């Protein structure tokens, strides 16, 4: 299996991902939130680029929750923000969640030409590794933050490669994938410490969102493999092994 890595949503080129199997990562916090919403029983998640677009679903869908952040904070007028720890089963179960975030939703929309788009974070790495192990070629796509490299997504990509190495012996890593893997090996015992010192980690700490960081760093707390197709993220297998 050949593995490539793209560092930011903004650097995804349609032609590069067209027809390919991809994994989308926005660990802080969009993909962690999407996974949590689905684990809590949301019917589907619909990414929307703008707050206006997200709100427009109020007119077209019944049983809908509109959520999202700008500058890390819940947008006024929306039902929820982008803190995975705030997503509760009683509010979200059997609802459609429309989510608009700064980088994560852009990442998904920029991947639209791919053949397969799976949603990953530390929360579901083993499930994702098992789901992609039959692919000949995989492109791991990080959201990054505001067009820049983001360490938490890079380390999540490295951790996914680590899981894949446990399942397959024939990995051919691009140089960037190799560095992500090596960086994960170096930091795997101190992820919380390292990522609380990262730029995105510091921004979340400044917003009193440390619980989101700790939650998002739980490896394999969820066993689900959501995929994004035709504008909707859904998931066949759902279960929430550990509650939080
Ligand atoms: C994003 O999509 O930009 C994020 O998930 C940002 C955040 O909520 O911290």
Short mmCIF file of C-alpha atoms and ligand atoms in Angstrom, two decimals:
data_model
loop_
_atom_site.label_atom_id
_atom_site.label_comp_id
_atom_site.label_asym_id
_atom_site.label_seq_id
_atom_site.Cartn_x
_atom_site.Cartn_y
_atom_site.Cartn_z
CA UNK A 1 0.00 0.00 0.00
CA UNK A 2 1.27 3.42 -1.02
CA UNK A 3 0.51 6.18 1.49
CA UNK A 4 0.66 9.90 0.79
CA UNK A 5 -0.09 12.78 3.11
CA UNK A 6 -1.59 16.21 2.39
CA UNK A 7 -1.06 18.76 5.15
CA UNK A 8 -3.87 21.28 4.71
CA UNK A 9 -7.39 21.54 3.30
CA UNK A 10 -6.23 24.46 1.16
CA UNK A 11 -3.54 22.40 -0.59
CA UNK A 12 -5.88 19.65 -1.82
CA UNK A 13 -5.99 19.61 -5.63
CA UNK A 14 -9.06 18.01 -7.22
CA UNK A 15 -6.91 16.08 -9.70
CA UNK A 16 -4.67 14.64 -6.98
CA UNK A 17 -7.52 13.05 -5.01
CA UNK A 18 -9.87 12.23 -7.89
CA UNK A 19 -10.90 8.56 -7.75
CA UNK A 20 -8.62 7.89 -4.75
CA UNK A 21 -9.27 6.46 -1.29
CA UNK A 22 -8.79 9.22 1.27
CA UNK A 23 -8.96 9.67 5.02
CA UNK A 24 -9.97 13.10 6.34
CA UNK A 25 -8.50 14.26 9.67
CA UNK A 26 -9.36 17.33 11.73
CA UNK A 27 -8.63 16.12 15.23
CA UNK A 28 -9.16 19.55 16.90
CA UNK A 29 -12.05 19.35 16.48
CA UNK A 30 -14.31 18.78 13.48
CA UNK A 31 -13.71 15.09 12.84
CA UNK A 32 -13.75 14.33 16.59
CA UNK A 33 -17.10 16.13 16.80
CA UNK A 34 -18.52 14.34 13.74
CA UNK A 35 -17.52 10.95 15.16
CA UNK A 36 -19.04 11.80 18.51
CA UNK A 37 -22.32 13.01 17.00
CA UNK A 38 -22.67 9.79 15.00
CA UNK A 39 -21.77 7.69 18.04
CA UNK A 40 -24.48 9.55 19.99
CA UNK A 41 -27.02 8.50 17.39
CA UNK A 42 -27.11 11.35 14.87
CA UNK A 43 -28.67 10.10 11.65
CA UNK A 44 -26.16 11.91 9.43
CA UNK A 45 -23.83 14.90 9.41
CA UNK A 46 -23.99 17.48 6.63
CA UNK A 47 -20.94 19.75 6.32
CA UNK A 48 -21.76 23.34 5.30
CA UNK A 49 -19.22 25.95 4.27
CA UNK A 50 -20.96 29.00 5.68
CA UNK A 51 -23.20 29.80 8.64
CA UNK A 52 -25.87 31.03 6.19
CA UNK A 53 -25.80 27.76 4.27
CA UNK A 54 -25.99 25.80 7.53
CA UNK A 55 -28.99 27.80 8.74
CA UNK A 56 -30.79 27.31 5.42
CA UNK A 57 -31.20 23.60 6.27
CA UNK A 58 -33.71 24.66 8.96
CA UNK A 59 -36.13 25.28 6.08
CA UNK A 60 -35.51 22.06 4.20
CA UNK A 61 -34.89 19.37 6.83
CA UNK A 62 -37.00 18.33 9.78
CA UNK A 63 -35.31 17.09 12.96
CA UNK A 64 -32.16 19.08 12.31
CA UNK A 65 -29.50 20.47 14.64
CA UNK A 66 -27.35 23.30 13.28
CA UNK A 67 -23.88 23.55 14.78
CA UNK A 68 -20.52 25.13 14.20
CA UNK A 69 -17.74 27.44 15.25
CA UNK A 70 -15.93 30.49 14.13
CA UNK A 71 -12.62 31.33 15.85
CA UNK A 72 -13.25 28.23 17.96
CA UNK A 73 -16.43 29.55 19.56
CA UNK A 74 -20.06 28.59 19.03
CA UNK A 75 -21.71 30.89 16.51
CA UNK A 76 -24.58 32.85 18.04
CA UNK A 77 -27.94 31.49 16.94
CA UNK A 78 -26.70 27.94 16.28
CA UNK A 79 -27.83 25.02 18.44
CA UNK A 80 -24.34 23.72 19.28
CA UNK A 81 -20.71 24.69 18.83
CA UNK A 82 -17.84 22.39 17.82
CA UNK A 83 -17.00 20.96 21.25
CA UNK A 84 -17.37 17.18 21.06
CA UNK A 85 -17.88 16.95 24.81
CA UNK A 86 -21.08 19.01 24.51
CA UNK A 87 -22.76 16.53 22.17
CA UNK A 88 -25.31 14.56 24.17
CA UNK A 89 -27.39 11.63 22.98
CA UNK A 90 -30.71 13.07 24.10
CA UNK A 91 -30.21 16.16 21.97
CA UNK A 92 -28.70 14.57 18.88
CA UNK A 93 -30.23 11.12 18.52
CA UNK A 94 -31.98 10.49 15.18
CA UNK A 95 -31.36 14.07 14.08
CA UNK A 96 -29.50 15.38 11.05
CA UNK A 97 -26.55 17.49 12.19
CA UNK A 98 -25.51 20.34 9.91
CA UNK A 99 -21.98 21.41 10.85
CA UNK A 100 -20.01 24.43 9.71
CA UNK A 101 -16.43 24.83 10.94
CA UNK A 102 -13.46 26.87 9.78
CA UNK A 103 -11.20 24.18 8.32
CA UNK A 104 -12.84 20.76 8.77
CA UNK A 105 -15.86 21.32 6.58
CA UNK A 106 -13.65 22.87 3.89
CA UNK A 107 -11.45 19.76 4.02
CA UNK A 108 -14.43 17.51 3.26
CA UNK A 109 -15.76 19.68 0.48
CA UNK A 110 -12.30 19.88 -1.14
CA UNK A 111 -12.15 16.08 -1.18
CA UNK A 112 -15.42 15.69 -3.08
CA UNK A 113 -13.76 14.17 -6.18
CA UNK A 114 -12.25 11.27 -4.20
CA UNK A 115 -13.71 7.75 -4.57
CA UNK A 116 -13.73 7.13 -0.81
CA UNK A 117 -13.62 9.70 2.01
CA UNK A 118 -13.44 8.29 5.53
CA UNK A 119 -13.68 10.40 8.67
CA UNK A 120 -10.87 9.87 11.18
CA UNK A 121 -9.48 11.17 14.45
CA UNK A 122 -7.60 9.52 17.31
CA UNK A 123 -11.04 8.34 18.51
CA UNK A 124 -11.49 5.74 15.75
CA UNK A 125 -8.02 4.98 14.35
CA UNK A 126 -8.10 1.18 14.60
CA UNK A 127 -11.48 1.01 12.86
CA UNK A 128 -10.19 3.23 10.05
CA UNK A 129 -6.97 1.23 9.69
CA UNK A 130 -8.98 -1.98 9.29
CA UNK A 131 -11.35 -0.33 6.82
CA UNK A 132 -8.57 0.88 4.48
CA UNK A 133 -6.12 -1.98 4.73
CA UNK A 134 -7.23 -3.47 1.38
CA UNK A 135 -6.54 -0.25 -0.55
CA UNK A 136 -3.51 -0.15 -2.88
CA UNK A 137 -3.14 3.57 -2.46
CA UNK A 138 -4.29 5.88 0.33
CA UNK A 139 -4.13 9.65 0.68
CA UNK A 140 -4.36 10.91 4.26
CA UNK A 141 -5.64 14.48 4.25
CA UNK A 142 -5.20 16.80 7.21
CA UNK A 143 -7.35 19.90 7.64
CA UNK A 144 -4.56 22.00 9.09
CA UNK A 145 -5.57 25.32 10.53
CA UNK A 146 -6.16 28.57 8.67
CA UNK A 147 -4.20 27.26 5.70
CA UNK A 148 -1.24 26.20 7.84
CA UNK A 149 0.20 22.89 9.05
CA UNK A 150 -1.38 21.64 12.28
CA UNK A 151 0.53 19.30 14.59
CA UNK A 152 -2.48 17.40 15.98
CA UNK A 153 -3.62 16.34 12.51
CA UNK A 154 -0.05 15.37 11.55
CA UNK A 155 0.33 13.20 14.67
CA UNK A 156 -3.08 11.61 14.05
CA UNK A 157 -1.91 10.73 10.52
CA UNK A 158 1.28 9.26 12.02
CA UNK A 159 -0.77 7.21 14.48
CA UNK A 160 -2.94 5.87 11.64
CA UNK A 161 0.20 4.79 9.77
CA UNK A 162 1.42 3.13 13.00
CA UNK A 163 -1.86 1.16 13.18
CA UNK A 164 -1.56 0.21 9.49
CA UNK A 165 2.00 -1.02 10.04
CA UNK A 166 0.55 -3.46 12.57
CA UNK A 167 -1.83 -4.81 9.91
CA UNK A 168 0.33 -4.76 6.77
CA UNK A 169 3.99 -5.24 5.94
CA UNK A 170 4.05 -3.65 2.49
CA UNK A 171 3.60 0.06 3.27
CA UNK A 172 5.33 2.46 0.89
CA UNK A 173 5.36 5.79 2.67
CA UNK A 174 5.92 9.15 1.01
CA UNK A 175 8.58 11.19 2.81
CA UNK A 176 5.89 13.28 4.53
CA UNK A 177 4.03 10.15 5.67
CA UNK A 178 7.31 8.75 6.98
CA UNK A 179 7.99 11.90 9.00
CA UNK A 180 4.43 11.81 10.43
CA UNK A 181 4.98 8.19 11.47
CA UNK A 182 8.36 8.95 13.01
CA UNK A 183 6.97 11.99 14.82
CA UNK A 184 4.17 9.88 16.24
CA UNK A 185 6.68 7.26 17.46
CA UNK A 186 8.67 9.98 19.20
CA UNK A 187 5.63 11.59 20.84
CA UNK A 188 3.18 8.76 21.43
CA UNK A 189 3.79 8.70 25.18
CA UNK A 190 3.23 12.44 25.63
CA UNK A 191 0.54 13.45 23.15
CA UNK A 192 -1.45 15.58 25.60
CA UNK A 193 1.64 17.50 26.73
CA UNK A 194 2.93 18.06 23.21
CA UNK A 195 -0.43 19.04 21.75
CA UNK A 196 -1.34 21.41 24.58
CA UNK A 197 1.84 23.28 23.59
CA UNK A 198 0.83 23.35 19.91
CA UNK A 199 -0.76 26.42 18.33
CA UNK A 200 -4.24 24.92 18.10
CA UNK A 201 -3.87 23.39 21.55
CA UNK A 202 -2.97 26.79 23.02
CA UNK A 203 -5.94 28.42 21.25
CA UNK A 204 -8.30 25.81 22.72
CA UNK A 205 -6.79 26.22 26.20
CA UNK A 206 -7.32 29.98 25.94
CA UNK A 207 -11.01 29.29 25.20
CA UNK A 208 -11.25 26.97 28.26
CA UNK A 209 -11.63 23.95 25.98
CA UNK A 210 -9.03 21.68 27.60
CA UNK A 211 -11.72 18.98 27.98
CA UNK A 212 -12.02 18.87 24.17
CA UNK A 213 -8.29 18.19 23.85
CA UNK A 214 -8.30 15.41 26.45
CA UNK A 215 -11.41 13.88 24.92
CA UNK A 216 -10.07 13.99 21.35
CA UNK A 217 -6.83 12.26 22.37
CA UNK A 218 -8.57 9.07 23.55
CA UNK A 219 -7.41 6.45 21.09
CA UNK A 220 -9.98 3.96 19.86
CA UNK A 221 -12.77 5.07 22.18
CA UNK A 222 -15.17 4.72 19.24
CA UNK A 223 -15.58 1.92 16.73
CA UNK A 224 -17.09 3.48 13.69
CA UNK A 225 -16.13 4.20 10.10
CA UNK A 226 -18.13 7.14 8.78
CA UNK A 227 -17.82 8.07 5.15
CA UNK A 228 -18.64 11.24 3.27
CA UNK A 229 -20.51 10.80 0.03
CA UNK A 230 -22.81 13.05 -1.98
CA UNK A 231 -22.73 15.79 0.61
CA UNK A 232 -23.57 13.62 3.62
CA UNK A 233 -21.51 11.82 6.28
CA UNK A 234 -23.08 8.63 7.51
CA UNK A 235 -22.01 5.48 9.17
CA UNK A 236 -23.18 1.91 9.01
CA UNK A 237 -21.64 0.55 12.21
CA UNK A 238 -22.21 2.62 15.32
CA UNK A 239 -21.17 2.02 18.84
CA UNK A 240 -19.74 4.00 21.67
CA UNK A 241 -17.48 1.75 23.71
CA UNK A 242 -16.37 4.18 26.38
CA UNK A 243 -18.58 6.89 27.67
CA UNK A 244 -16.93 10.11 28.76
C1 LIG B 1 -12.11 23.66 12.22
O1 LIG B 1 -12.79 22.98 11.44
O2 LIG B 1 -11.48 24.65 11.87
C2 LIG B 1 -11.98 23.26 13.64
O3 LIG B 1 -12.45 22.06 13.92
C3 LIG B 1 -11.65 24.36 14.57
C4 LIG B 1 -12.07 24.18 16.00
O4 LIG B 1 -13.24 23.99 16.28
O5 LIG B 1 -11.23 24.27 16.90
#
